[in-house]
Structure formats: structure tokens, C-alpha cells
PDB file of C-alpha atoms and ligand atoms in Angstrom:
ATOM      1  CA  MET A 435      -2.648 -32.915 -19.500  1.00  0.00           C
ATOM      2  CA  GLU A 436      -0.736 -33.381 -22.973  1.00  0.00           C
ATOM      3  CA  ASN A 437       1.442 -30.449 -24.190  1.00  0.00           C
ATOM      4  CA  ILE A 438       1.097 -28.401 -20.789  1.00  0.00           C
ATOM      5  CA  SER A 439       3.405 -28.272 -18.210  1.00  0.00           C
ATOM      6  CA  LEU A 440       1.238 -27.404 -15.136  1.00  0.00           C
ATOM      7  CA  MET A 441       3.708 -25.293 -12.873  1.00  0.00           C
ATOM      8  CA  GLY A 442       1.549 -23.823 -10.125  1.00  0.00           C
ATOM      9  CA  LEU A 443      -1.792 -22.398  -8.939  1.00  0.00           C
ATOM     10  CA  HIS A 444      -2.149 -18.957  -7.403  1.00  0.00           C
ATOM     11  CA  CYS A 445      -4.379 -16.880  -5.407  1.00  0.00           C
ATOM     12  CA  HIS A 446      -4.683 -13.587  -3.620  1.00  0.00           C
ATOM     13  CA  ILE A 447      -7.310 -13.067  -1.151  1.00  0.00           C
ATOM     14  CA  GLY A 448      -7.019  -9.326  -0.584  1.00  0.00           C
ATOM     15  CA  SER A 449      -5.449  -6.680   1.761  1.00  0.00           C
ATOM     16  CA  GLN A 450      -5.007  -5.856   5.360  1.00  0.00           C
ATOM     17  CA  ILE A 451      -6.102  -9.035   6.521  1.00  0.00           C
ATOM     18  CA  PHE A 452      -5.559  -9.428  10.173  1.00  0.00           C
ATOM     19  CA  GLU A 453      -6.978 -12.937  10.743  1.00  0.00           C
ATOM     20  CA  ILE A 454      -5.656 -15.980  10.367  1.00  0.00           C
ATOM     21  CA  GLN A 455      -8.630 -18.003   9.438  1.00  0.00           C
ATOM     22  CA  PRO A 456      -8.902 -16.575   5.501  1.00  0.00           C
ATOM     23  CA  TYR A 457      -5.672 -18.056   4.757  1.00  0.00           C
ATOM     24  CA  ILE A 458      -6.668 -21.211   6.266  1.00  0.00           C
ATOM     25  CA  GLU A 459      -9.447 -21.168   4.025  1.00  0.00           C
ATOM     26  CA  ALA A 460      -7.582 -20.104   0.962  1.00  0.00           C
ATOM     27  CA  VAL A 461      -5.441 -23.061   1.821  1.00  0.00           C
ATOM     28  CA  ASN A 462      -7.972 -25.517   1.846  1.00  0.00           C
ATOM     29  CA  VAL A 463      -9.724 -24.214  -1.244  1.00  0.00           C
ATOM     30  CA  MET A 464      -6.592 -24.330  -2.915  1.00  0.00           C
ATOM     31  CA  MET A 465      -5.270 -27.393  -2.074  1.00  0.00           C
ATOM     32  CA  LYS A 466      -8.988 -29.086  -2.981  1.00  0.00           C
ATOM     33  CA  PHE A 467      -8.318 -27.765  -6.393  1.00  0.00           C
ATOM     34  CA  ALA A 468      -4.667 -29.279  -6.697  1.00  0.00           C
ATOM     35  CA  SER A 469      -6.516 -32.887  -5.491  1.00  0.00           C
ATOM     36  CA  ILE A 470      -9.356 -32.243  -8.347  1.00  0.00           C
ATOM     37  CA  ILE A 471      -6.522 -31.536 -11.101  1.00  0.00           C
ATOM     38  CA  LYS A 472      -4.513 -34.669  -9.723  1.00  0.00           C
ATOM     39  CA  LYS A 473      -7.823 -36.877  -9.943  1.00  0.00           C
ATOM     40  CA  GLU A 474      -8.814 -35.402 -13.182  1.00  0.00           C
ATOM     41  CA  PHE A 475      -5.477 -35.225 -15.066  1.00  0.00           C
ATOM     42  CA  GLU A 476      -2.854 -37.258 -13.034  1.00  0.00           C
ATOM     43  CA  ALA A 477      -0.899 -33.877 -12.398  1.00  0.00           C
ATOM     44  CA  ASP A 478       0.671 -32.920  -9.353  1.00  0.00           C
ATOM     45  CA  ILE A 479       1.005 -29.184  -8.620  1.00  0.00           C
ATOM     46  CA  PRO A 480       4.683 -28.307  -8.073  1.00  0.00           C
ATOM     47  CA  GLU A 481       3.814 -24.602  -6.420  1.00  0.00           C
ATOM     48  CA  ILE A 482       1.088 -22.909  -4.801  1.00  0.00           C
ATOM     49  CA  ASP A 483       1.177 -18.945  -4.351  1.00  0.00           C
ATOM     50  CA  PHE A 484      -1.031 -17.862  -1.567  1.00  0.00           C
ATOM     51  CA  GLY A 485      -0.572 -14.159  -2.595  1.00  0.00           C
ATOM     52  CA  GLY A 486      -0.002 -11.326  -0.232  1.00  0.00           C
ATOM     53  CA  GLY A 487      -2.622  -9.042   2.178  1.00  0.00           C
ATOM     54  CA  PHE A 488      -0.782  -9.314   5.408  1.00  0.00           C
ATOM     55  CA  GLY A 489      -2.116  -6.572   7.187  1.00  0.00           C
ATOM     56  CA  ILE A 490       0.508  -3.662   8.823  1.00  0.00           C
ATOM     57  CA  TYR A 491      -0.439  -0.975  11.082  1.00  0.00           C
ATOM     58  CA  TYR A 492      -1.388   2.243   9.387  1.00  0.00           C
ATOM     59  CA  SER A 493      -3.572   3.753  12.392  1.00  0.00           C
ATOM     60  CA  ASP A 494      -5.293   2.912  15.812  1.00  0.00           C
ATOM     61  CA  GLY A 495      -7.152  -0.685  15.364  1.00  0.00           C
ATOM     62  CA  ASP A 496      -5.019  -2.205  13.128  1.00  0.00           C
ATOM     63  CA  SER A 497      -3.221  -5.492  14.809  1.00  0.00           C
ATOM     64  CA  PRO A 498      -0.730  -7.142  12.470  1.00  0.00           C
ATOM     65  CA  LEU A 499      -0.196 -10.968  12.714  1.00  0.00           C
ATOM     66  CA  PRO A 500       3.436 -11.745  13.352  1.00  0.00           C
ATOM     67  CA  LYS A 501       5.016 -13.093  10.309  1.00  0.00           C
ATOM     68  CA  LYS A 502       5.901 -16.610  12.171  1.00  0.00           C
ATOM     69  CA  VAL A 503       2.464 -17.156  12.729  1.00  0.00           C
ATOM     70  CA  ILE A 504       1.402 -16.520   9.273  1.00  0.00           C
ATOM     71  CA  ALA A 505       3.709 -18.897   7.739  1.00  0.00           C
ATOM     72  CA  GLU A 506       3.343 -21.590  10.384  1.00  0.00           C
ATOM     73  CA  SER A 507      -0.403 -21.533   9.780  1.00  0.00           C
ATOM     74  CA  ILE A 508      -0.143 -21.617   5.952  1.00  0.00           C
ATOM     75  CA  THR A 509       2.623 -24.596   6.017  1.00  0.00           C
ATOM     76  CA  ASP A 510       0.700 -26.527   8.707  1.00  0.00           C
ATOM     77  CA  CYS A 511      -2.666 -26.365   6.928  1.00  0.00           C
ATOM     78  CA  VAL A 512      -0.851 -27.164   3.219  1.00  0.00           C
ATOM     79  CA  LYS A 513       0.698 -30.371   5.038  1.00  0.00           C
ATOM     80  CA  LYS A 514      -2.632 -31.209   6.937  1.00  0.00           C
ATOM     81  CA  ASN A 515      -4.558 -31.293   3.396  1.00  0.00           C
ATOM     82  CA  ALA A 516      -1.368 -32.852   1.256  1.00  0.00           C
ATOM     83  CA  ASP A 517      -1.917 -35.668   3.488  1.00  0.00           C
ATOM     84  CA  ILE A 518      -5.982 -35.648   3.375  1.00  0.00           C
ATOM     85  CA  TYR A 519      -6.104 -35.775  -0.496  1.00  0.00           C
ATOM     86  CA  ASN A 520      -2.625 -37.682  -0.699  1.00  0.00           C
ATOM     87  CA  LEU A 521      -0.631 -35.149  -2.471  1.00  0.00           C
ATOM     88  CA  LYS A 522       2.938 -34.330  -2.906  1.00  0.00           C
ATOM     89  CA  ARG A 523       3.855 -31.151  -0.887  1.00  0.00           C
ATOM     90  CA  PRO A 524       3.664 -28.481  -3.040  1.00  0.00           C
ATOM     91  CA  CYS A 525       6.802 -25.527  -2.698  1.00  0.00           C
ATOM     92  CA  ILE A 526       4.820 -22.592  -0.761  1.00  0.00           C
ATOM     93  CA  LEU A 527       5.072 -19.092  -2.142  1.00  0.00           C
ATOM     94  CA  VAL A 528       3.460 -16.041  -0.791  1.00  0.00           C
ATOM     95  CA  GLU A 529       3.849 -12.216  -2.481  1.00  0.00           C
ATOM     96  CA  PRO A 530       3.930  -9.748   0.935  1.00  0.00           C
ATOM     97  CA  GLY A 531       3.567  -6.263  -0.443  1.00  0.00           C
ATOM     98  CA  ARG A 532       3.007  -3.689   1.676  1.00  0.00           C
ATOM     99  CA  SER A 533       4.541  -5.748   4.818  1.00  0.00           C
ATOM    100  CA  ILE A 534       7.675  -5.592   3.291  1.00  0.00           C
ATOM    101  CA  ILE A 535       7.792  -1.787   2.842  1.00  0.00           C
ATOM    102  CA  GLY A 536       4.742   0.048   4.382  1.00  0.00           C
ATOM    103  CA  ASN A 537       6.189   0.661   7.753  1.00  0.00           C
ATOM    104  CA  ALA A 538       9.415   1.952   6.620  1.00  0.00           C
ATOM    105  CA  GLY A 539       8.206   5.019   4.896  1.00  0.00           C
ATOM    106  CA  THR A 540       7.147   8.409   6.529  1.00  0.00           C
ATOM    107  CA  THR A 541       5.918  11.131   4.294  1.00  0.00           C
ATOM    108  CA  LEU A 542       7.328  14.715   4.618  1.00  0.00           C
ATOM    109  CA  TYR A 543       5.055  17.582   3.943  1.00  0.00           C
ATOM    110  CA  ASN A 544       5.602  21.363   4.041  1.00  0.00           C
ATOM    111  CA  VAL A 545       2.637  23.150   5.929  1.00  0.00           C
ATOM    112  CA  GLY A 546       1.198  25.941   3.554  1.00  0.00           C
ATOM    113  CA  ALA A 547      -1.966  27.482   4.251  1.00  0.00           C
ATOM    114  CA  ILE A 548      -4.324  26.893   7.172  1.00  0.00           C
ATOM    115  CA  LYS A 549      -7.866  27.598   7.106  1.00  0.00           C
ATOM    116  CA  ASN A 550     -10.145  27.511   9.952  1.00  0.00           C
ATOM    117  CA  ILE A 551     -14.072  27.233   9.477  1.00  0.00           C
ATOM    118  CA  PRO A 552     -15.345  27.880  13.070  1.00  0.00           C
ATOM    119  CA  GLY A 553     -17.415  24.884  14.022  1.00  0.00           C
ATOM    120  CA  ILE A 554     -16.967  22.775  10.839  1.00  0.00           C
ATOM    121  CA  ARG A 555     -12.989  22.014  11.082  1.00  0.00           C
ATOM    122  CA  LYS A 556      -9.901  23.580  10.751  1.00  0.00           C
ATOM    123  CA  TYR A 557      -7.925  22.582   7.668  1.00  0.00           C
ATOM    124  CA  VAL A 558      -3.901  22.416   7.401  1.00  0.00           C
ATOM    125  CA  ILE A 559      -2.915  22.288   3.735  1.00  0.00           C
ATOM    126  CA  VAL A 560       0.094  20.827   2.775  1.00  0.00           C
ATOM    127  CA  ASP A 561       2.513  20.911  -0.293  1.00  0.00           C
ATOM    128  CA  GLY A 562       1.323  16.983  -1.341  1.00  0.00           C
ATOM    129  CA  GLY A 563      -1.523  15.146  -1.253  1.00  0.00           C
ATOM    130  CA  MET A 564      -3.708  12.591  -3.242  1.00  0.00           C
ATOM    131  CA  THR A 565      -0.921  13.027  -5.977  1.00  0.00           C
ATOM    132  CA  ASP A 566       1.516  11.329  -3.809  1.00  0.00           C
ATOM    133  CA  ASN A 567      -0.950   9.267  -1.484  1.00  0.00           C
ATOM    134  CA  ILE A 568      -4.313   8.225  -3.227  1.00  0.00           C
ATOM    135  CA  ARG A 569      -5.311   5.692  -0.547  1.00  0.00           C
ATOM    136  CA  PRO A 570      -7.174   8.023   1.580  1.00  0.00           C
ATOM    137  CA  ALA A 571      -9.238   9.507  -1.106  1.00  0.00           C
ATOM    138  CA  LEU A 572      -9.784   5.891  -3.023  1.00  0.00           C
ATOM    139  CA  TYR A 573     -10.060   3.588   0.032  1.00  0.00           C
ATOM    140  CA  ARG A 574     -10.685   6.051   2.877  1.00  0.00           C
ATOM    141  CA  ALA A 575      -7.525   4.631   4.331  1.00  0.00           C
ATOM    142  CA  LYS A 576      -6.628   6.310   7.692  1.00  0.00           C
ATOM    143  CA  TYR A 577      -2.937   7.229   8.639  1.00  0.00           C
ATOM    144  CA  GLU A 578      -1.055   8.815  11.368  1.00  0.00           C
ATOM    145  CA  ALA A 579       0.418  12.179  11.464  1.00  0.00           C
ATOM    146  CA  ALA A 580       2.818  14.351  13.640  1.00  0.00           C
ATOM    147  CA  VAL A 581       4.479  17.620  13.688  1.00  0.00           C
ATOM    148  CA  ALA A 582       8.117  16.711  12.704  1.00  0.00           C
ATOM    149  CA  ASN A 583       9.739  19.814  13.790  1.00  0.00           C
ATOM    150  CA  ARG A 584       7.900  19.770  17.265  1.00  0.00           C
ATOM    151  CA  MET A 585       7.556  16.154  18.363  1.00  0.00           C
ATOM    152  CA  ASN A 586       7.554  17.098  21.949  1.00  0.00           C
ATOM    153  CA  SER A 587       4.697  19.930  21.824  1.00  0.00           C
ATOM    154  CA  SER A 588       1.737  19.030  24.018  1.00  0.00           C
ATOM    155  CA  ASP A 589      -0.470  21.594  23.114  1.00  0.00           C
ATOM    156  CA  CYS A 590      -2.788  19.853  20.742  1.00  0.00           C
ATOM    157  CA  GLU A 591      -5.822  20.678  18.717  1.00  0.00           C
ATOM    158  CA  VAL A 592      -7.644  18.500  16.191  1.00  0.00           C
ATOM    159  CA  VAL A 593      -7.191  19.230  12.493  1.00  0.00           C
ATOM    160  CA  THR A 594      -7.704  17.869   9.411  1.00  0.00           C
ATOM    161  CA  ILE A 595      -4.730  17.607   6.757  1.00  0.00           C
ATOM    162  CA  ALA A 596      -5.436  18.226   3.162  1.00  0.00           C
ATOM    163  CA  GLY A 597      -3.699  18.048   0.116  1.00  0.00           C
ATOM    164  CA  LYS A 598      -3.398  20.966  -2.558  1.00  0.00           C
ATOM    165  CA  CYS A 599      -5.001  19.398  -5.548  1.00  0.00           C
ATOM    166  CA  CYS A 600      -8.357  21.301  -6.580  1.00  0.00           C
ATOM    167  CA  GLU A 601     -10.706  18.063  -5.136  1.00  0.00           C
ATOM    168  CA  SER A 602     -12.421  18.278  -1.965  1.00  0.00           C
ATOM    169  CA  GLY A 603     -11.749  14.338  -1.589  1.00  0.00           C
ATOM    170  CA  ASP A 604      -7.807  15.388  -1.410  1.00  0.00           C
ATOM    171  CA  ILE A 605      -8.080  14.588   2.315  1.00  0.00           C
ATOM    172  CA  LEU A 606      -4.798  12.751   3.742  1.00  0.00           C
ATOM    173  CA  VAL A 607      -5.997  12.629   7.475  1.00  0.00           C
ATOM    174  CA  LYS A 608      -9.249  13.839   8.770  1.00  0.00           C
ATOM    175  CA  ASP A 609      -9.812  15.040  12.339  1.00  0.00           C
ATOM    176  CA  ILE A 610      -6.531  14.284  13.818  1.00  0.00           C
ATOM    177  CA  ASN A 611      -5.455  15.453  17.372  1.00  0.00           C
ATOM    178  CA  MET A 612      -1.920  16.914  17.053  1.00  0.00           C
ATOM    179  CA  PRO A 613       0.127  19.754  18.467  1.00  0.00           C
ATOM    180  CA  LYS A 614      -0.708  22.791  16.944  1.00  0.00           C
ATOM    181  CA  VAL A 615       0.699  23.204  13.449  1.00  0.00           C
ATOM    182  CA  ASN A 616       1.729  26.534  12.119  1.00  0.00           C
ATOM    183  CA  THR A 617       2.688  27.477   8.002  1.00  0.00           C
ATOM    184  CA  GLY A 618       6.182  26.356   7.871  1.00  0.00           C
ATOM    185  CA  ASP A 619       6.042  23.361   9.860  1.00  0.00           C
ATOM    186  CA  ILE A 620       6.854  20.164   8.820  1.00  0.00           C
ATOM    187  CA  ILE A 621       3.891  17.089   8.742  1.00  0.00           C
ATOM    188  CA  SER A 622       4.937  13.460   8.989  1.00  0.00           C
ATOM    189  CA  ILE A 623       2.543  11.178   7.713  1.00  0.00           C
ATOM    190  CA  PHE A 624       3.789   7.611   8.581  1.00  0.00           C
ATOM    191  CA  SER A 625       3.526   4.002   7.266  1.00  0.00           C
ATOM    192  CA  THR A 626       3.662   5.579   3.714  1.00  0.00           C
ATOM    193  CA  GLY A 627       6.367   3.134   2.197  1.00  0.00           C
ATOM    194  CA  ALA A 628       3.851   0.927  -0.001  1.00  0.00           C
ATOM    195  CA  TYR A 629       1.464   2.229  -2.656  1.00  0.00           C
ATOM    196  CA  GLY A 630       2.687   6.143  -2.274  1.00  0.00           C
ATOM    197  CA  LEU A 631       5.149   6.573  -5.327  1.00  0.00           C
ATOM    198  CA  SER A 632       3.709   3.181  -7.191  1.00  0.00           C
ATOM    199  CA  MET A 633       0.222   4.765  -7.092  1.00  0.00           C
ATOM    200  CA  SER A 634       1.353   8.171  -7.610  1.00  0.00           C
ATOM    201  CA  SER A 635       0.232  10.615 -10.415  1.00  0.00           C
ATOM    202  CA  ASN A 636       0.762  14.120 -11.943  1.00  0.00           C
ATOM    203  CA  TYR A 637      -2.581  15.208 -11.258  1.00  0.00           C
ATOM    204  CA  ASN A 638      -2.501  19.198 -11.293  1.00  0.00           C
ATOM    205  CA  GLY A 639       0.659  19.004 -12.975  1.00  0.00           C
ATOM    206  CA  ILE A 640       2.259  18.267  -9.550  1.00  0.00           C
ATOM    207  CA  PRO A 641       5.842  16.474  -9.899  1.00  0.00           C
ATOM    208  CA  LYS A 642       6.698  13.794  -7.877  1.00  0.00           C
ATOM    209  CA  PRO A 643       8.754  14.069  -4.698  1.00  0.00           C
ATOM    210  CA  CYS A 644      12.015  12.428  -4.168  1.00  0.00           C
ATOM    211  CA  VAL A 645      12.468   9.758  -2.093  1.00  0.00           C
ATOM    212  CA  VAL A 646      15.409   9.232   0.635  1.00  0.00           C
ATOM    213  CA  LEU A 647      16.561   6.076   2.208  1.00  0.00           C
ATOM    214  CA  VAL A 648      17.855   6.935   5.638  1.00  0.00           C
ATOM    215  CA  ASN A 649      19.729   3.969   7.093  1.00  0.00           C
ATOM    216  CA  ASP A 650      22.049   3.887  10.378  1.00  0.00           C
ATOM    217  CA  GLY A 651      22.441   7.825  10.334  1.00  0.00           C
ATOM    218  CA  GLY A 652      23.235   7.844   6.452  1.00  0.00           C
ATOM    219  CA  SER A 653      20.710   9.298   3.913  1.00  0.00           C
ATOM    220  CA  TYR A 654      20.623   8.550   0.081  1.00  0.00           C
ATOM    221  CA  VAL A 655      18.551  10.286  -2.485  1.00  0.00           C
ATOM    222  CA  ILE A 656      17.168   6.709  -3.945  1.00  0.00           C
ATOM    223  CA  SER A 657      14.439   8.313  -6.645  1.00  0.00           C
ATOM    224  CA  LYS A 658      14.882  11.823  -7.881  1.00  0.00           C
ATOM    225  CA  ARG A 659      12.698  14.731  -7.199  1.00  0.00           C
ATOM    226  CA  GLU A 660      10.480  14.969 -10.313  1.00  0.00           C
ATOM    227  CA  THR A 661      10.841  18.315 -12.384  1.00  0.00           C
ATOM    228  CA  TYR A 662       8.073  20.103 -14.293  1.00  0.00           C
ATOM    229  CA  ASP A 663      10.204  19.239 -17.728  1.00  0.00           C
ATOM    230  CA  GLU A 664       9.871  15.844 -16.866  1.00  0.00           C
ATOM    231  CA  ILE A 665       6.171  15.810 -16.769  1.00  0.00           C
ATOM    232  CA  ILE A 666       5.774  17.390 -20.094  1.00  0.00           C
ATOM    233  CA  GLU A 667       8.624  15.647 -21.812  1.00  0.00           C
ATOM    234  CA  ASN A 668       6.539  12.910 -23.629  1.00  0.00           C
ATOM    235  CA  ASP A 669       3.902  15.321 -25.054  1.00  0.00           C
ATOM    236  CA  ILE A 670       4.032  16.247 -28.509  1.00  0.00           C
ATOM    237  CA  ILE A 671       2.861  19.239 -30.454  1.00  0.00           C
ATOM    238  CA  PRO A 672       1.956  17.960 -34.017  1.00  0.00           C
ATOM    239  CA  ASP A 673       3.471  20.208 -36.536  1.00  0.00           C
ATOM    240  CA  GLU A 674       0.145  20.915 -38.248  1.00  0.00           C
ATOM    241  CA  LEU A 675      -0.370  22.672 -35.033  1.00  0.00           C
ATOM    242  CA  LYS A 676       2.682  24.631 -34.447  1.00  0.00           C
ATOM    243  CA  ARG A 677       1.682  26.655 -37.687  1.00  0.00           C
ATOM    244  CA  ILE A 678      -1.339  27.821 -36.619  1.00  0.00           C
TER     245      ILE A 678
HETATM  246  C1  LIG B 459      -1.920 -10.677  -7.183  1.00  0.00           C
HETATM  247  C2  LIG B 459      -1.284  -9.679  -5.749  1.00  0.00           C
HETATM  248  N1  LIG B 459      -0.337 -10.129  -4.535  1.00  0.00           N
HETATM  249  C3  LIG B 459       0.172  -9.223  -3.818  1.00  0.00           C
HETATM  250  C4  LIG B 459      -0.340  -8.222  -3.650  1.00  0.00           C
HETATM  251  C5  LIG B 459       0.328  -7.354  -2.269  1.00  0.00           C
HETATM  252  O1  LIG B 459      -0.761  -7.378  -1.406  1.00  0.00           O
HETATM  253  P1  LIG B 459      -0.420  -6.364   0.053  1.00  0.00           P
HETATM  254  O2  LIG B 459       0.442  -5.116  -0.314  1.00  0.00           O
HETATM  255  O3  LIG B 459      -1.871  -6.076   0.595  1.00  0.00           O
HETATM  256  O4  LIG B 459       0.468  -7.718   0.564  1.00  0.00           O
HETATM  257  C6  LIG B 459      -1.412  -7.455  -4.458  1.00  0.00           C
HETATM  258  C7  LIG B 459      -1.797  -6.134  -4.149  1.00  0.00           C
HETATM  259  O5  LIG B 459      -3.020  -5.970  -4.449  1.00  0.00           O
HETATM  260  C8  LIG B 459      -1.698  -8.463  -5.710  1.00  0.00           C
HETATM  261  O6  LIG B 459      -2.794  -7.868  -6.528  1.00  0.00           O
END
């Protein structure tokens, strides 16, 4: 291909993948495509990026594959295809997202109001919600939670943890069995290290929470709590309107 220096191919086949077969199929498709490019344009593909999608544990039923299994399966399949199509072995890239950081994050919420609707459900309302974690509302993503200040309490009940936005969909965890919660307790929701802050919003004028890194007994603020002033700092009132 004159004037084109082809560096590589890329794919990303999805997220929360717990099986190896989809990656094998992706490798087969990409390597076949590389062989077509080789045949038609006599161009080798130096790199192939197979994207991310490596599933992590959020809640019961999630069973992540060991990283070694993913790496070896992709590598073996690339080698096999390279032999079949007589291609140079490309450099393999991956783009792990949540599997790097997801399990490292825990979100802490203060419990505010508690609303029991007999025969329906008991809502425990926290001082955050879809603004710091949109995934339950967006994808019905499931999370596990605990009462951080009473981890050993065994007196449990089923509650629904709701956020504080004016949306019926602002539910963080639906119908979870956990120790009885009171106003003022701290609820922790686990595995919120990925797609929390990066997908967060200021809906309802809610500032973003701070992020604290905890390591070897030390704690460090790595992202400051947002202020109300910061939320409106880019707003501009046109001079024209100020005179009204
Ligand atoms: C192109 C691309 N690569 C990598 C990722 C990371 O995905 P995951 O967090 O599921 O590993 C995404 C996420 O959507 C993506 O769109």
C-alpha cells in the first residue's frame, strides 16, 4: 500500500467476559483479516490489539478467568494462526480496563433516610448514587455491599440501597441481605474502582466525592472532593442578561 504505513489492527469484543472462547474467535477473525491484508497488499501487520473485556468479580455468579489463562490462550491462538496463514507473529496488545482497578475500589456512603414500605421494600438512602456510580442504573449492574461500621453484625434484613437523586432508577443495590442499617451508618459498596469517577456526573448539582488511596496502612487523597463553586465555575451569565 503506497503512502500507507499500516501499524496494526484493533478490536474490542465487549466487557465482563468470563469465557475464553470469545477471545479465541476474535483472534481467529483478526488473524484471518491480517492474512487477507497480507495477500492483497503484501503488508505485514506488526501489532494486533485484542482490546479489553476481562471480567471481574462484582457479585455472586461472576467468575473471572485467571490472567495467565487469558494471556496464554490468546498467545497460543495467535501463534497457531500465524503458522496456518504463514504470517510473521504480530506483537500482541491488550487494553485491560476494569480488570486493572475495579476490585481495588470501595465506595463509602453515609446512610441518610430509611423508608420502609410494608410489603414492598425497605429503602436505605445514601449520600451518593447514580452520580458517582451510574452502572446499576445504566446496565442493571450488580454489586455487593456491607455496613462498614458494623461488619460483624449478624442481625440481617433485606433492603434496597438507593441514591439521593430525583430518579426512581437511582438504585445502587436492589434487595440485598445485609446487617440492619440505621441512619448515620456507613455503607460500603465493593468493586467500584472502574467506571465510577470516569462516568460520574454532577446531575442534581451533586459534587464528585474525593478518592482516597489506601496502601500499607497509609491513606492519601488522590482526587479532591469537588466543591459547589467548582460545579458552576464554567457557567457564564451574558452581560446582556445581567442588566435585566
Ligand atoms: C476500545 C476499548 N478497549 C478497552 C476497554 C476496557 O474494557 P474493560 O473495562 O471491560 O476491560 C473498553 C471499554 O469499553 C473499550 O471501549
